[in-house]
XYZ file of C-alpha atoms in Angstrom:
256
model
C -252.999 88.661 84.411
C -251.762 85.307 83.331
C -248.470 85.670 85.361
C -250.472 86.685 88.384
C -252.874 83.646 88.044
C -249.844 81.263 87.568
C -248.117 82.488 90.785
C -251.515 82.592 92.707
C -252.170 79.040 91.677
C -248.650 78.080 92.798
C -249.180 79.698 96.213
C -252.561 77.994 96.635
C -251.039 74.634 95.658
C -248.305 75.191 98.226
C -251.100 75.936 100.837
C -252.794 72.777 99.973
C -249.567 70.604 100.116
C -248.537 72.293 103.449
C -252.164 71.678 104.867
C -252.610 75.338 105.610
C -255.944 75.032 103.734
C -256.908 72.275 106.178
C -255.478 73.075 109.783
C -256.098 76.843 109.700
C -259.777 76.389 108.989
C -260.055 73.591 111.547
C -258.345 75.898 114.242
C -260.842 78.703 113.256
C -263.882 76.321 113.445
C -262.809 75.121 116.976
C -262.276 78.606 118.226
C -265.701 79.647 116.834
C -267.782 76.866 118.331
C -265.957 77.090 121.779
C -267.594 80.443 122.755
C -271.260 79.509 122.358
C -270.710 76.136 123.874
C -268.685 77.237 126.823
C -271.284 80.145 127.553
C -274.248 77.858 127.351
C -272.888 75.188 129.475
C -270.881 77.334 131.926
C -273.451 76.933 134.774
C -273.287 73.199 134.370
C -269.559 73.170 134.301
C -269.284 75.214 137.615
C -271.759 73.033 139.194
C -269.873 69.895 138.214
C -266.779 71.306 139.632
C -268.258 70.884 143.072
C -266.544 74.166 144.456
C -269.346 76.644 144.009
C -270.996 78.047 147.064
C -274.747 77.728 147.321
C -276.772 80.243 145.368
C -273.602 81.540 143.495
C -275.319 80.948 139.971
C -278.730 82.190 140.953
C -278.013 85.596 139.510
C -276.369 84.152 136.289
C -277.938 85.559 133.132
C -277.437 83.958 129.707
C -275.974 86.538 127.225
C -277.795 87.404 124.241
C -277.046 85.804 120.914
C -275.580 88.915 119.356
C -273.125 89.325 122.444
C -272.222 85.694 122.245
C -271.485 85.987 118.595
C -269.298 89.109 119.207
C -267.283 87.192 121.739
C -266.779 84.266 119.356
C -265.398 86.732 116.634
C -263.136 88.129 119.340
C -261.539 84.803 119.875
C -259.805 85.266 116.511
C -257.970 88.399 117.726
C -255.370 86.446 119.936
C -254.981 82.743 118.654
C -256.434 83.324 115.213
C -254.067 86.221 114.492
C -251.104 84.320 115.850
C -252.016 81.339 113.604
C -252.258 83.574 110.397
C -248.933 85.287 111.237
C -247.112 81.998 111.788
C -248.604 80.876 108.459
C -247.451 84.005 106.479
C -244.082 84.558 108.204
C -242.017 82.717 105.638
C -243.849 84.050 102.777
C -240.732 85.827 101.339
C -238.007 84.833 103.818
C -238.642 81.105 102.965
C -238.307 81.979 99.160
C -234.882 83.241 99.855
C -233.746 80.372 101.977
C -234.998 77.837 99.370
C -233.526 79.730 96.362
C -236.920 80.137 94.780
C -236.592 84.077 95.046
C -233.632 84.229 92.751
C -235.463 82.103 90.248
C -238.382 84.431 90.229
C -236.331 87.576 90.117
C -234.437 86.559 86.941
C -237.768 86.150 85.056
C -239.732 89.071 83.497
C -242.232 89.228 86.502
C -242.711 92.497 88.284
C -242.073 92.156 92.026
C -245.493 93.706 92.723
C -247.195 90.832 90.802
C -245.232 88.272 93.123
C -246.316 90.172 96.258
C -249.844 90.543 95.310
C -250.133 86.841 94.303
C -248.756 85.768 97.765
C -251.024 88.330 99.527
C -254.021 87.099 97.546
C -253.312 83.497 98.538
C -253.112 84.391 102.218
C -256.405 86.354 101.698
C -258.089 83.327 100.297
C -256.881 81.130 103.201
C -258.154 83.947 105.726
C -261.548 84.127 104.059
C -262.022 80.393 103.971
C -260.936 79.995 107.528
C -262.786 82.928 109.065
C -265.813 82.202 106.874
C -266.105 78.629 108.270
C -265.249 79.655 111.786
C -267.889 82.399 111.833
C -270.489 79.981 110.147
C -269.925 77.468 112.805
C -270.009 79.955 115.721
C -273.217 81.367 114.173
C -274.808 78.021 113.946
C -274.271 77.033 117.453
C -275.180 80.499 118.672
C -278.486 80.344 116.909
C -279.087 76.796 118.113
C -278.214 77.486 121.776
C -278.967 81.251 122.250
C -281.316 82.420 119.653
C -281.686 84.092 116.370
C -279.052 86.347 114.720
C -279.264 88.862 111.860
C -277.416 87.357 108.890
C -276.557 90.790 107.401
C -275.154 91.919 110.715
C -273.142 88.713 111.011
C -271.715 89.224 107.640
C -270.769 92.840 108.201
C -269.209 91.974 111.625
C -267.191 89.145 109.949
C -266.031 91.425 107.193
C -264.873 94.077 109.686
C -262.955 91.514 111.628
C -261.473 90.078 108.559
C -260.104 93.436 107.690
C -258.267 93.615 111.086
C -256.815 90.136 110.655
C -255.760 90.864 107.070
C -253.934 94.122 108.426
C -251.839 91.617 110.648
C -251.252 89.216 107.775
C -249.941 92.127 105.485
C -247.784 93.341 108.205
C -246.242 89.888 108.456
C -245.712 89.964 104.614
C -243.940 93.235 104.819
C -241.528 92.334 107.631
C -240.882 88.910 105.927
C -239.529 90.998 103.085
C -236.441 92.028 105.003
C -235.912 89.563 107.883
C -236.452 86.018 108.812
C -239.681 84.360 109.388
C -239.996 84.246 113.203
C -238.872 87.790 113.542
C -241.407 88.859 110.889
C -244.282 87.241 112.736
C -242.952 88.769 116.086
C -242.926 92.352 114.791
C -246.201 91.983 113.030
C -247.924 90.832 116.181
C -246.050 93.461 118.113
C -247.267 96.101 115.759
C -250.970 94.919 116.084
C -250.554 94.814 119.923
C -249.167 98.415 119.873
C -252.090 99.671 117.834
C -254.437 97.920 120.148
C -252.792 99.319 123.173
C -252.944 102.841 121.736
C -256.626 102.423 120.979
C -257.332 101.041 124.412
C -255.659 103.789 126.309
C -256.852 106.563 124.171
C -259.944 105.397 122.261
C -261.204 108.865 121.482
C -257.879 109.954 119.924
C -256.923 106.653 118.056
C -260.375 105.504 116.992
C -259.265 105.916 113.430
C -256.680 102.999 113.882
C -257.354 99.662 112.385
C -257.246 98.213 116.032
C -260.792 99.764 116.412
C -262.125 97.353 113.886
C -262.821 94.485 116.570
C -264.918 96.929 118.575
C -266.671 97.939 115.432
C -267.358 94.302 114.591
C -268.933 93.728 118.070
C -270.927 96.922 117.794
C -272.356 95.745 114.298
C -273.785 92.780 116.097
C -274.962 94.383 119.213
C -276.102 97.673 117.977
C -276.776 97.057 114.261
C -274.866 99.971 112.895
C -271.367 101.622 113.408
C -269.268 104.436 112.203
C -266.628 102.663 110.061
C -265.329 105.713 108.195
C -262.141 106.027 110.179
C -260.781 102.444 110.739
C -261.737 101.026 107.453
C -259.828 103.404 105.346
C -256.930 103.403 107.647
C -256.801 99.590 107.410
C -257.003 99.762 103.696
C -254.261 102.218 103.392
C -252.119 100.059 105.866
C -252.643 96.960 103.694
C -251.774 98.783 100.497
C -248.717 100.302 102.141
C -247.422 96.900 103.259
C -248.024 95.428 99.814
C -246.144 98.381 98.131
C -243.328 98.264 100.732
C -242.873 94.552 100.209
C -242.743 94.836 96.561
C -240.161 97.715 96.777
C -237.931 95.661 99.128
C -238.184 92.579 96.809
C -237.435 94.620 93.853
C -234.274 95.806 95.427
C -233.342 92.219 96.406
C -233.324 92.913 100.144
C -234.551 89.586 101.204
C -232.793 88.087 104.245
C -229.865 85.626 103.408
């Protein structure tokens, strides 16, 4: 446990020195507040453009608070996931290029402990960023649209965090045997592939982790969702990525 805590503290210190603990939460906060603000002021923005036909906005209805909050969380599925993948892409490949991997491997530390410490550090950054972003989105949604259920918001944020954590774990796995940019690309490609399968055949692939964003939105708009398929599959995917990265690191198959 002491070795894990030492490595985890090292990773968190690196996140602080590289400003990941600053700029990633800032990006998530900006993404979170953009949706309620844009939705609320959309009629004014369109009117100010001067190109709207008369009566075009007469049938415009302001979405409910739950729908706006769901859309705000949905913003993290594109830019947010890209930001997290870019932040995690050099988790192991960067260690090899800097020579830190060789120093760690000669010490009596199990590869699994190294991988779990890195994964836990990324998990911490994700929870801080998503927590602050969701809180900012919820605050502006309540102020502009109406009240929200705190429990539903927490459950929806938790479901969405599991989807983002799956992408981070994939990036960590691919970073164990290829360079950083390629690792981020393959992780995002894998996430996009799962999303495509789910969107094409939702009834057949509703157990994939890609169903978690829809479950998150459903938690806000409907109040309850059937999470039994996607949540266990996401947990299994995350565990498989951690185990695979530890196995590759133990075999010293990091990229030169």
